[in-house]
Amino acid sequence: MSGKTNQERIEEIEQKINQLKVKKTQIENRERERKKKARTKRLIQIGIIFEKHFGITDEVEAEKMAWAFKQTINKDRFRIKDIDLIRSRERNEAVYTTIETNRGGEHS
């Protein structure tokens, strides 16, 4: 015999269940915090990009710019995703990964 009553075994199991619930909650809290930090970092990085390229320095100006660009961006979203960032930075203009004719008649 193990020397423990059924009631003692039940109490031990309930203790373990409670400990596991606490651990689960801690893990969930850490994951929420990780996601929150990742979102904050992403928002800061996006803000830095818009400040760099458009000189946006306040929320009202950013909101106005967002409304101004919203229609164009939504219309050309898939084309915009084809911009080659490296070549665009080199030329200081949008260069697309797909072959198309630019203003000067040469292919990108």
PDB file of N, CA and C in Angstrom:
ATOM      1  N   MET A   1       0.819  -1.187   0.000  1.00  0.00           N
ATOM      2  CA  MET A   1       0.000   0.000   0.000  1.00  0.00           C
ATOM      3  C   MET A   1       0.867   1.257   0.000  1.00  0.00           C
ATOM      4  N   SER A   2       0.361   2.280  -0.615  1.00  0.00           N
ATOM      5  CA  SER A   2       1.116   3.523  -0.718  1.00  0.00           C
ATOM      6  C   SER A   2       0.986   4.377   0.529  1.00  0.00           C
ATOM      7  N   GLY A   3       0.013   4.138   1.323  1.00  0.00           N
ATOM      8  CA  GLY A   3      -0.151   4.873   2.558  1.00  0.00           C
ATOM      9  C   GLY A   3      -0.984   6.140   2.413  1.00  0.00           C
ATOM     10  N   LYS A   4      -1.370   6.502   1.183  1.00  0.00           N
ATOM     11  CA  LYS A   4      -2.163   7.699   0.968  1.00  0.00           C
ATOM     12  C   LYS A   4      -3.615   7.298   0.744  1.00  0.00           C
ATOM     13  N   THR A   5      -4.485   8.119   1.299  1.00  0.00           N
ATOM     14  CA  THR A   5      -5.907   7.866   1.091  1.00  0.00           C
ATOM     15  C   THR A   5      -6.312   8.437  -0.271  1.00  0.00           C
ATOM     16  N   ASN A   6      -7.449   8.026  -0.735  1.00  0.00           N
ATOM     17  CA  ASN A   6      -7.962   8.563  -1.985  1.00  0.00           C
ATOM     18  C   ASN A   6      -8.137  10.072  -1.904  1.00  0.00           C
ATOM     19  N   GLN A   7      -8.587  10.559  -0.767  1.00  0.00           N
ATOM     20  CA  GLN A   7      -8.770  12.001  -0.579  1.00  0.00           C
ATOM     21  C   GLN A   7      -7.431  12.735  -0.700  1.00  0.00           C
ATOM     22  N   GLU A   8      -6.346  12.175  -0.165  1.00  0.00           N
ATOM     23  CA  GLU A   8      -5.017  12.795  -0.260  1.00  0.00           C
ATOM     24  C   GLU A   8      -4.551  12.830  -1.722  1.00  0.00           C
ATOM     25  N   ARG A   9      -4.795  11.750  -2.436  1.00  0.00           N
ATOM     26  CA  ARG A   9      -4.434  11.698  -3.852  1.00  0.00           C
ATOM     27  C   ARG A   9      -5.204  12.758  -4.643  1.00  0.00           C
ATOM     28  N   ILE A  10      -6.487  12.875  -4.354  1.00  0.00           N
ATOM     29  CA  ILE A  10      -7.316  13.879  -5.032  1.00  0.00           C
ATOM     30  C   ILE A  10      -6.785  15.276  -4.742  1.00  0.00           C
ATOM     31  N   GLU A  11      -6.421  15.549  -3.503  1.00  0.00           N
ATOM     32  CA  GLU A  11      -5.890  16.863  -3.127  1.00  0.00           C
ATOM     33  C   GLU A  11      -4.573  17.150  -3.850  1.00  0.00           C
ATOM     34  N   GLU A  12      -3.698  16.141  -3.975  1.00  0.00           N
ATOM     35  CA  GLU A  12      -2.433  16.306  -4.701  1.00  0.00           C
ATOM     36  C   GLU A  12      -2.689  16.625  -6.179  1.00  0.00           C
ATOM     37  N   ILE A  13      -3.637  15.910  -6.764  1.00  0.00           N
ATOM     38  CA  ILE A  13      -3.968  16.139  -8.173  1.00  0.00           C
ATOM     39  C   ILE A  13      -4.541  17.542  -8.356  1.00  0.00           C
ATOM     40  N   GLU A  14      -5.404  17.964  -7.435  1.00  0.00           N
ATOM     41  CA  GLU A  14      -5.977  19.311  -7.515  1.00  0.00           C
ATOM     42  C   GLU A  14      -4.892  20.379  -7.372  1.00  0.00           C
ATOM     43  N   GLN A  15      -3.912  20.118  -6.511  1.00  0.00           N
ATOM     44  CA  GLN A  15      -2.776  21.040  -6.371  1.00  0.00           C
ATOM     45  C   GLN A  15      -2.010  21.144  -7.687  1.00  0.00           C
ATOM     46  N   LYS A  16      -1.743  19.991  -8.295  1.00  0.00           N
ATOM     47  CA  LYS A  16      -1.021  19.976  -9.572  1.00  0.00           C
ATOM     48  C   LYS A  16      -1.830  20.699 -10.658  1.00  0.00           C
ATOM     49  N   ILE A  17      -3.128  20.475 -10.651  1.00  0.00           N
ATOM     50  CA  ILE A  17      -3.990  21.163 -11.622  1.00  0.00           C
ATOM     51  C   ILE A  17      -3.886  22.676 -11.434  1.00  0.00           C
ATOM     52  N   ASN A  18      -3.949  23.117 -10.198  1.00  0.00           N
ATOM     53  CA  ASN A  18      -3.846  24.556  -9.913  1.00  0.00           C
ATOM     54  C   ASN A  18      -2.482  25.107 -10.329  1.00  0.00           C
ATOM     55  N   GLN A  19      -1.417  24.353 -10.058  1.00  0.00           N
ATOM     56  CA  GLN A  19      -0.080  24.777 -10.462  1.00  0.00           C
ATOM     57  C   GLN A  19       0.018  24.889 -11.987  1.00  0.00           C
ATOM     58  N   LEU A  20      -0.544  23.915 -12.681  1.00  0.00           N
ATOM     59  CA  LEU A  20      -0.531  23.947 -14.145  1.00  0.00           C
ATOM     60  C   LEU A  20      -1.353  25.115 -14.692  1.00  0.00           C
ATOM     61  N   LYS A  21      -2.476  25.427 -14.041  1.00  0.00           N
ATOM     62  CA  LYS A  21      -3.281  26.579 -14.452  1.00  0.00           C
ATOM     63  C   LYS A  21      -2.490  27.871 -14.297  1.00  0.00           C
ATOM     64  N   VAL A  22      -1.738  27.995 -13.204  1.00  0.00           N
ATOM     65  CA  VAL A  22      -0.909  29.176 -12.979  1.00  0.00           C
ATOM     66  C   VAL A  22       0.166  29.264 -14.060  1.00  0.00           C
ATOM     67  N   LYS A  23       0.830  28.142 -14.348  1.00  0.00           N
ATOM     68  CA  LYS A  23       1.860  28.120 -15.390  1.00  0.00           C
ATOM     69  C   LYS A  23       1.262  28.499 -16.743  1.00  0.00           C
ATOM     70  N   LYS A  24       0.079  27.961 -17.048  1.00  0.00           N
ATOM     71  CA  LYS A  24      -0.594  28.268 -18.313  1.00  0.00           C
ATOM     72  C   LYS A  24      -0.864  29.771 -18.407  1.00  0.00           C
ATOM     73  N   THR A  25      -1.379  30.343 -17.345  1.00  0.00           N
ATOM     74  CA  THR A  25      -1.667  31.776 -17.323  1.00  0.00           C
ATOM     75  C   THR A  25      -0.394  32.584 -17.521  1.00  0.00           C
ATOM     76  N   GLN A  26       0.688  32.185 -16.878  1.00  0.00           N
ATOM     77  CA  GLN A  26       1.964  32.886 -17.031  1.00  0.00           C
ATOM     78  C   GLN A  26       2.455  32.830 -18.481  1.00  0.00           C
ATOM     79  N   ILE A  27       2.359  31.658 -19.096  1.00  0.00           N
ATOM     80  CA  ILE A  27       2.779  31.497 -20.489  1.00  0.00           C
ATOM     81  C   ILE A  27       1.907  32.358 -21.403  1.00  0.00           C
ATOM     82  N   GLU A  28       0.597  32.335 -21.182  1.00  0.00           N
ATOM     83  CA  GLU A  28      -0.306  33.164 -21.992  1.00  0.00           C
ATOM     84  C   GLU A  28       0.011  34.647 -21.833  1.00  0.00           C
ATOM     85  N   ASN A  29       0.304  35.074 -20.610  1.00  0.00           N
ATOM     86  CA  ASN A  29       0.645  36.480 -20.365  1.00  0.00           C
ATOM     87  C   ASN A  29       1.945  36.863 -21.077  1.00  0.00           C
ATOM     88  N   ARG A  30       2.947  35.972 -21.024  1.00  0.00           N
ATOM     89  CA  ARG A  30       4.212  36.239 -21.723  1.00  0.00           C
ATOM     90  C   ARG A  30       3.992  36.342 -23.226  1.00  0.00           C
ATOM     91  N   GLU A  31       3.154  35.464 -23.773  1.00  0.00           N
ATOM     92  CA  GLU A  31       2.877  35.489 -25.208  1.00  0.00           C
ATOM     93  C   GLU A  31       2.142  36.772 -25.598  1.00  0.00           C
ATOM     94  N   ARG A  32       1.173  37.199 -24.794  1.00  0.00           N
ATOM     95  CA  ARG A  32       0.471  38.463 -25.055  1.00  0.00           C
ATOM     96  C   ARG A  32       1.449  39.631 -25.026  1.00  0.00           C
ATOM     97  N   GLU A  33       2.332  39.629 -24.047  1.00  0.00           N
ATOM     98  CA  GLU A  33       3.326  40.698 -23.919  1.00  0.00           C
ATOM     99  C   GLU A  33       4.296  40.690 -25.105  1.00  0.00           C
ATOM    100  N   ARG A  34       4.704  39.507 -25.545  1.00  0.00           N
ATOM    101  CA  ARG A  34       5.594  39.392 -26.705  1.00  0.00           C
ATOM    102  C   ARG A  34       4.927  39.964 -27.952  1.00  0.00           C
ATOM    103  N   LYS A  35       3.652  39.603 -28.163  1.00  0.00           N
ATOM    104  CA  LYS A  35       2.918  40.107 -29.324  1.00  0.00           C
ATOM    105  C   LYS A  35       2.735  41.622 -29.240  1.00  0.00           C
ATOM    106  N   LYS A  36       2.475  42.113 -28.047  1.00  0.00           N
ATOM    107  CA  LYS A  36       2.290  43.553 -27.856  1.00  0.00           C
ATOM    108  C   LYS A  36       3.588  44.305 -28.168  1.00  0.00           C
ATOM    109  N   LYS A  37       4.721  43.777 -27.708  1.00  0.00           N
ATOM    110  CA  LYS A  37       6.011  44.409 -27.987  1.00  0.00           C
ATOM    111  C   LYS A  37       6.335  44.350 -29.476  1.00  0.00           C
ATOM    112  N   ALA A  38       6.035  43.234 -30.114  1.00  0.00           N
ATOM    113  CA  ALA A  38       6.296  43.094 -31.555  1.00  0.00           C
ATOM    114  C   ALA A  38       5.450  44.095 -32.342  1.00  0.00           C
ATOM    115  N   ARG A  39       4.191  44.282 -31.937  1.00  0.00           N
ATOM    116  CA  ARG A  39       3.317  45.243 -32.620  1.00  0.00           C
ATOM    117  C   ARG A  39       3.845  46.658 -32.415  1.00  0.00           C
ATOM    118  N   THR A  40       4.233  46.979 -31.200  1.00  0.00           N
ATOM    119  CA  THR A  40       4.769  48.309 -30.914  1.00  0.00           C
ATOM    120  C   THR A  40       6.009  48.571 -31.755  1.00  0.00           C
ATOM    121  N   LYS A  41       6.891  47.594 -31.827  1.00  0.00           N
ATOM    122  CA  LYS A  41       8.107  47.743 -32.631  1.00  0.00           C
ATOM    123  C   LYS A  41       7.762  47.963 -34.102  1.00  0.00           C
ATOM    124  N   ARG A  42       6.813  47.173 -34.604  1.00  0.00           N
ATOM    125  CA  ARG A  42       6.388  47.296 -36.001  1.00  0.00           C
ATOM    126  C   ARG A  42       5.801  48.687 -36.270  1.00  0.00           C
ATOM    127  N   LEU A  43       4.967  49.176 -35.365  1.00  0.00           N
ATOM    128  CA  LEU A  43       4.363  50.504 -35.536  1.00  0.00           C
ATOM    129  C   LEU A  43       5.422  51.600 -35.524  1.00  0.00           C
ATOM    130  N   ILE A  44       6.399  51.461 -34.656  1.00  0.00           N
ATOM    131  CA  ILE A  44       7.490  52.447 -34.598  1.00  0.00           C
ATOM    132  C   ILE A  44       8.284  52.418 -35.896  1.00  0.00           C
ATOM    133  N   GLN A  45       8.606  51.234 -36.381  1.00  0.00           N
ATOM    134  CA  GLN A  45       9.377  51.117 -37.627  1.00  0.00           C
ATOM    135  C   GLN A  45       8.611  51.723 -38.806  1.00  0.00           C
ATOM    136  N   ILE A  46       7.316  51.467 -38.872  1.00  0.00           N
ATOM    137  CA  ILE A  46       6.499  52.033 -39.950  1.00  0.00           C
ATOM    138  C   ILE A  46       6.466  53.552 -39.826  1.00  0.00           C
ATOM    139  N   GLY A  47       6.302  54.043 -38.621  1.00  0.00           N
ATOM    140  CA  GLY A  47       6.303  55.488 -38.398  1.00  0.00           C
ATOM    141  C   GLY A  47       7.612  56.128 -38.824  1.00  0.00           C
ATOM    142  N   ILE A  48       8.714  55.472 -38.527  1.00  0.00           N
ATOM    143  CA  ILE A  48      10.039  55.986 -38.912  1.00  0.00           C
ATOM    144  C   ILE A  48      10.146  56.085 -40.430  1.00  0.00           C
ATOM    145  N   ILE A  49       9.658  55.081 -41.125  1.00  0.00           N
ATOM    146  CA  ILE A  49       9.708  55.084 -42.589  1.00  0.00           C
ATOM    147  C   ILE A  49       8.909  56.255 -43.148  1.00  0.00           C
ATOM    148  N   PHE A  50       7.705  56.465 -42.623  1.00  0.00           N
ATOM    149  CA  PHE A  50       6.879  57.560 -43.129  1.00  0.00           C
ATOM    150  C   PHE A  50       7.458  58.919 -42.761  1.00  0.00           C
ATOM    151  N   GLU A  51       8.040  59.040 -41.612  1.00  0.00           N
ATOM    152  CA  GLU A  51       8.683  60.298 -41.246  1.00  0.00           C
ATOM    153  C   GLU A  51       9.871  60.573 -42.171  1.00  0.00           C
ATOM    154  N   LYS A  52      10.649  59.530 -42.448  1.00  0.00           N
ATOM    155  CA  LYS A  52      11.825  59.663 -43.311  1.00  0.00           C
ATOM    156  C   LYS A  52      11.456  60.086 -44.724  1.00  0.00           C
ATOM    157  N   HIS A  53      10.470  59.405 -45.319  1.00  0.00           N
ATOM    158  CA  HIS A  53      10.151  59.643 -46.716  1.00  0.00           C
ATOM    159  C   HIS A  53       9.207  60.823 -46.957  1.00  0.00           C
ATOM    160  N   PHE A  54       8.349  61.135 -45.994  1.00  0.00           N
ATOM    161  CA  PHE A  54       7.349  62.171 -46.208  1.00  0.00           C
ATOM    162  C   PHE A  54       7.473  63.344 -45.247  1.00  0.00           C
ATOM    163  N   GLY A  55       8.400  63.280 -44.310  1.00  0.00           N
ATOM    164  CA  GLY A  55       8.580  64.367 -43.358  1.00  0.00           C
ATOM    165  C   GLY A  55       7.399  64.551 -42.415  1.00  0.00           C
ATOM    166  N   ILE A  56       6.629  63.493 -42.224  1.00  0.00           N
ATOM    167  CA  ILE A  56       5.460  63.569 -41.346  1.00  0.00           C
ATOM    168  C   ILE A  56       5.931  63.607 -39.894  1.00  0.00           C
ATOM    169  N   THR A  57       5.459  64.616 -39.163  1.00  0.00           N
ATOM    170  CA  THR A  57       5.933  64.780 -37.788  1.00  0.00           C
ATOM    171  C   THR A  57       4.822  64.796 -36.751  1.00  0.00           C
ATOM    172  N   ASP A  58       3.555  64.774 -37.180  1.00  0.00           N
ATOM    173  CA  ASP A  58       2.486  64.735 -36.173  1.00  0.00           C
ATOM    174  C   ASP A  58       1.328  63.872 -36.658  1.00  0.00           C
ATOM    175  N   GLU A  59       0.443  63.541 -35.738  1.00  0.00           N
ATOM    176  CA  GLU A  59      -0.647  62.615 -36.035  1.00  0.00           C
ATOM    177  C   GLU A  59      -1.634  63.171 -37.053  1.00  0.00           C
ATOM    178  N   VAL A  60      -1.956  64.462 -36.956  1.00  0.00           N
ATOM    179  CA  VAL A  60      -2.920  65.058 -37.880  1.00  0.00           C
ATOM    180  C   VAL A  60      -2.376  65.007 -39.304  1.00  0.00           C
ATOM    181  N   GLU A  61      -1.135  65.367 -39.461  1.00  0.00           N
ATOM    182  CA  GLU A  61      -0.508  65.324 -40.785  1.00  0.00           C
ATOM    183  C   GLU A  61      -0.471  63.887 -41.305  1.00  0.00           C
ATOM    184  N   ALA A  62      -0.153  62.941 -40.444  1.00  0.00           N
ATOM    185  CA  ALA A  62      -0.121  61.532 -40.842  1.00  0.00           C
ATOM    186  C   ALA A  62      -1.508  61.064 -41.279  1.00  0.00           C
ATOM    187  N   GLU A  63      -2.521  61.455 -40.551  1.00  0.00           N
ATOM    188  CA  GLU A  63      -3.897  61.064 -40.898  1.00  0.00           C
ATOM    189  C   GLU A  63      -4.306  61.658 -42.247  1.00  0.00           C
ATOM    190  N   LYS A  64      -3.964  62.915 -42.476  1.00  0.00           N
ATOM    191  CA  LYS A  64      -4.277  63.548 -43.762  1.00  0.00           C
ATOM    192  C   LYS A  64      -3.556  62.826 -44.899  1.00  0.00           C
ATOM    193  N   MET A  65      -2.293  62.506 -44.701  1.00  0.00           N
ATOM    194  CA  MET A  65      -1.509  61.816 -45.717  1.00  0.00           C
ATOM    195  C   MET A  65      -2.100  60.430 -45.978  1.00  0.00           C
ATOM    196  N   ALA A  66      -2.530  59.753 -44.935  1.00  0.00           N
ATOM    197  CA  ALA A  66      -3.117  58.419 -45.088  1.00  0.00           C
ATOM    198  C   ALA A  66      -4.380  58.484 -45.935  1.00  0.00           C
ATOM    199  N   TRP A  67      -5.221  59.460 -45.680  1.00  0.00           N
ATOM    200  CA  TRP A  67      -6.441  59.603 -46.478  1.00  0.00           C
ATOM    201  C   TRP A  67      -6.106  59.936 -47.925  1.00  0.00           C
ATOM    202  N   ALA A  68      -5.097  60.765 -48.131  1.00  0.00           N
ATOM    203  CA  ALA A  68      -4.715  61.145 -49.485  1.00  0.00           C
ATOM    204  C   ALA A  68      -4.188  59.954 -50.282  1.00  0.00           C
ATOM    205  N   PHE A  69      -3.460  59.059 -49.628  1.00  0.00           N
ATOM    206  CA  PHE A  69      -2.851  57.913 -50.310  1.00  0.00           C
ATOM    207  C   PHE A  69      -3.740  56.676 -50.344  1.00  0.00           C
ATOM    208  N   LYS A  70      -4.755  56.647 -49.512  1.00  0.00           N
ATOM    209  CA  LYS A  70      -5.549  55.428 -49.336  1.00  0.00           C
ATOM    210  C   LYS A  70      -6.112  54.895 -50.655  1.00  0.00           C
ATOM    211  N   GLN A  71      -6.752  55.743 -51.440  1.00  0.00           N
ATOM    212  CA  GLN A  71      -7.370  55.277 -52.677  1.00  0.00           C
ATOM    213  C   GLN A  71      -6.324  54.735 -53.653  1.00  0.00           C
ATOM    214  N   THR A  72      -5.228  55.456 -53.837  1.00  0.00           N
ATOM    215  CA  THR A  72      -4.182  55.028 -54.764  1.00  0.00           C
ATOM    216  C   THR A  72      -3.552  53.722 -54.305  1.00  0.00           C
ATOM    217  N   ILE A  73      -3.255  53.649 -53.043  1.00  0.00           N
ATOM    218  CA  ILE A  73      -2.600  52.445 -52.521  1.00  0.00           C
ATOM    219  C   ILE A  73      -3.509  51.237 -52.653  1.00  0.00           C
ATOM    220  N   ASN A  74      -4.773  51.392 -52.314  1.00  0.00           N
ATOM    221  CA  ASN A  74      -5.695  50.253 -52.436  1.00  0.00           C
ATOM    222  C   ASN A  74      -5.862  49.831 -53.888  1.00  0.00           C
ATOM    223  N   LYS A  75      -5.882  50.793 -54.803  1.00  0.00           N
ATOM    224  CA  LYS A  75      -6.045  50.490 -56.228  1.00  0.00           C
ATOM    225  C   LYS A  75      -4.804  49.775 -56.777  1.00  0.00           C
ATOM    226  N   ASP A  76      -3.615  50.196 -56.363  1.00  0.00           N
ATOM    227  CA  ASP A  76      -2.359  49.670 -56.904  1.00  0.00           C
ATOM    228  C   ASP A  76      -1.597  48.772 -55.929  1.00  0.00           C
ATOM    229  N   ARG A  77      -2.292  48.238 -54.938  1.00  0.00           N
ATOM    230  CA  ARG A  77      -1.632  47.464 -53.878  1.00  0.00           C
ATOM    231  C   ARG A  77      -0.732  46.358 -54.422  1.00  0.00           C
ATOM    232  N   PHE A  78      -1.219  45.576 -55.399  1.00  0.00           N
ATOM    233  CA  PHE A  78      -0.430  44.451 -55.893  1.00  0.00           C
ATOM    234  C   PHE A  78       0.767  44.937 -56.708  1.00  0.00           C
ATOM    235  N   ARG A  79       0.595  46.015 -57.430  1.00  0.00           N
ATOM    236  CA  ARG A  79       1.699  46.582 -58.199  1.00  0.00           C
ATOM    237  C   ARG A  79       2.752  47.161 -57.242  1.00  0.00           C
ATOM    238  N   ILE A  80       2.300  47.807 -56.204  1.00  0.00           N
ATOM    239  CA  ILE A  80       3.210  48.408 -55.224  1.00  0.00           C
ATOM    240  C   ILE A  80       4.059  47.332 -54.560  1.00  0.00           C
ATOM    241  N   LYS A  81       3.472  46.169 -54.329  1.00  0.00           N
ATOM    242  CA  LYS A  81       4.221  45.067 -53.704  1.00  0.00           C
ATOM    243  C   LYS A  81       5.362  44.585 -54.581  1.00  0.00           C
ATOM    244  N   ASP A  82       5.338  44.931 -55.885  1.00  0.00           N
ATOM    245  CA  ASP A  82       6.391  44.508 -56.813  1.00  0.00           C
ATOM    246  C   ASP A  82       7.549  45.500 -56.896  1.00  0.00           C
ATOM    247  N   ILE A  83       7.549  46.511 -56.060  1.00  0.00           N
ATOM    248  CA  ILE A  83       8.650  47.480 -56.089  1.00  0.00           C
ATOM    249  C   ILE A  83       9.929  46.811 -55.585  1.00  0.00           C
ATOM    250  N   ASP A  84      11.005  46.973 -56.336  1.00  0.00           N
ATOM    251  CA  ASP A  84      12.328  46.471 -55.967  1.00  0.00           C
ATOM    252  C   ASP A  84      12.993  47.553 -55.109  1.00  0.00           C
ATOM    253  N   LEU A  85      13.039  47.335 -53.810  1.00  0.00           N
ATOM    254  CA  LEU A  85      13.545  48.365 -52.891  1.00  0.00           C
ATOM    255  C   LEU A  85      15.005  48.727 -53.141  1.00  0.00           C
ATOM    256  N   ILE A  86      15.826  47.747 -53.400  1.00  0.00           N
ATOM    257  CA  ILE A  86      17.260  48.010 -53.601  1.00  0.00           C
ATOM    258  C   ILE A  86      17.474  48.886 -54.828  1.00  0.00           C
ATOM    259  N   ARG A  87      16.894  48.488 -55.949  1.00  0.00           N
ATOM    260  CA  ARG A  87      17.048  49.279 -57.175  1.00  0.00           C
ATOM    261  C   ARG A  87      16.350  50.628 -57.061  1.00  0.00           C
ATOM    262  N   SER A  88      15.230  50.677 -56.354  1.00  0.00           N
ATOM    263  CA  SER A  88      14.523  51.948 -56.171  1.00  0.00           C
ATOM    264  C   SER A  88      15.382  52.923 -55.367  1.00  0.00           C
ATOM    265  N   ARG A  89      16.052  52.432 -54.345  1.00  0.00           N
ATOM    266  CA  ARG A  89      16.933  53.295 -53.545  1.00  0.00           C
ATOM    267  C   ARG A  89      18.100  53.803 -54.387  1.00  0.00           C
ATOM    268  N   GLU A  90      18.644  52.920 -55.211  1.00  0.00           N
ATOM    269  CA  GLU A  90      19.773  53.309 -56.069  1.00  0.00           C
ATOM    270  C   GLU A  90      19.374  54.416 -57.038  1.00  0.00           C
ATOM    271  N   ARG A  91      18.194  54.295 -57.633  1.00  0.00           N
ATOM    272  CA  ARG A  91      17.744  55.254 -58.643  1.00  0.00           C
ATOM    273  C   ARG A  91      16.951  56.423 -58.057  1.00  0.00           C
ATOM    274  N   ASN A  92      16.577  56.306 -56.791  1.00  0.00           N
ATOM    275  CA  ASN A  92      15.770  57.320 -56.115  1.00  0.00           C
ATOM    276  C   ASN A  92      14.412  57.497 -56.798  1.00  0.00           C
ATOM    277  N   GLU A  93      13.855  56.375 -57.294  1.00  0.00           N
ATOM    278  CA  GLU A  93      12.509  56.343 -57.861  1.00  0.00           C
ATOM    279  C   GLU A  93      12.011  54.906 -57.791  1.00  0.00           C
ATOM    280  N   ALA A  94      10.715  54.728 -57.929  1.00  0.00           N
ATOM    281  CA  ALA A  94      10.146  53.386 -57.850  1.00  0.00           C
ATOM    282  C   ALA A  94      10.564  52.554 -59.048  1.00  0.00           C
ATOM    283  N   VAL A  95      11.185  51.403 -58.773  1.00  0.00           N
ATOM    284  CA  VAL A  95      11.577  50.457 -59.805  1.00  0.00           C
ATOM    285  C   VAL A  95      10.863  49.150 -59.473  1.00  0.00           C
ATOM    286  N   TYR A  96      10.151  48.611 -60.446  1.00  0.00           N
ATOM    287  CA  TYR A  96       9.349  47.421 -60.213  1.00  0.00           C
ATOM    288  C   TYR A  96      10.098  46.168 -60.646  1.00  0.00           C
ATOM    289  N   THR A  97       9.804  45.060 -59.983  1.00  0.00           N
ATOM    290  CA  THR A  97      10.465  43.790 -60.308  1.00  0.00           C
ATOM    291  C   THR A  97       9.945  43.240 -61.626  1.00  0.00           C
ATOM    292  N   THR A  98       8.745  43.630 -62.032  1.00  0.00           N
ATOM    293  CA  THR A  98       8.218  43.193 -63.323  1.00  0.00           C
ATOM    294  C   THR A  98       8.772  44.105 -64.415  1.00  0.00           C
ATOM    295  N   ILE A  99       8.889  43.590 -65.617  1.00  0.00           N
ATOM    296  CA  ILE A  99       9.429  44.377 -66.718  1.00  0.00           C
ATOM    297  C   ILE A  99       8.341  45.328 -67.197  1.00  0.00           C
ATOM    298  N   GLU A 100       8.665  46.613 -67.188  1.00  0.00           N
ATOM    299  CA  GLU A 100       7.740  47.618 -67.679  1.00  0.00           C
ATOM    300  C   GLU A 100       8.540  48.770 -68.225  1.00  0.00           C
ATOM    301  N   THR A 101       7.929  49.575 -68.994  1.00  0.00           N
ATOM    302  CA  THR A 101       8.585  50.728 -69.598  1.00  0.00           C
ATOM    303  C   THR A 101       8.447  51.913 -68.657  1.00  0.00           C
ATOM    304  N   ASN A 102       9.585  52.551 -68.359  1.00  0.00           N
ATOM    305  CA  ASN A 102       9.511  53.732 -67.512  1.00  0.00           C
ATOM    306  C   ASN A 102       9.447  54.977 -68.386  1.00  0.00           C
ATOM    307  N   ARG A 103       9.548  56.157 -67.790  1.00  0.00           N
ATOM    308  CA  ARG A 103       9.394  57.425 -68.500  1.00  0.00           C
ATOM    309  C   ARG A 103      10.347  57.559 -69.672  1.00  0.00           C
ATOM    310  N   GLY A 104      11.566  57.095 -69.554  1.00  0.00           N
ATOM    311  CA  GLY A 104      12.569  57.272 -70.591  1.00  0.00           C
ATOM    312  C   GLY A 104      12.508  56.232 -71.692  1.00  0.00           C
ATOM    313  N   GLY A 105      11.573  55.294 -71.609  1.00  0.00           N
ATOM    314  CA  GLY A 105      11.426  54.292 -72.651  1.00  0.00           C
ATOM    315  C   GLY A 105      12.315  53.078 -72.459  1.00  0.00           C
ATOM    316  N   GLU A 106      13.149  53.065 -71.399  1.00  0.00           N
ATOM    317  CA  GLU A 106      14.003  51.893 -71.155  1.00  0.00           C
ATOM    318  C   GLU A 106      13.292  50.954 -70.199  1.00  0.00           C
ATOM    319  N   HIS A 107      13.694  49.695 -70.223  1.00  0.00           N
ATOM    320  CA  HIS A 107      13.078  48.712 -69.316  1.00  0.00           C
ATOM    321  C   HIS A 107      13.786  48.704 -67.990  1.00  0.00           C
ATOM    322  N   SER A 108      12.998  48.497 -66.905  1.00  0.00           N
ATOM    323  CA  SER A 108      13.541  48.452 -65.544  1.00  0.00           C
ATOM    324  C   SER A 108      14.165  47.114 -65.266  1.00  0.00           C
TER     325      SER A 108
END
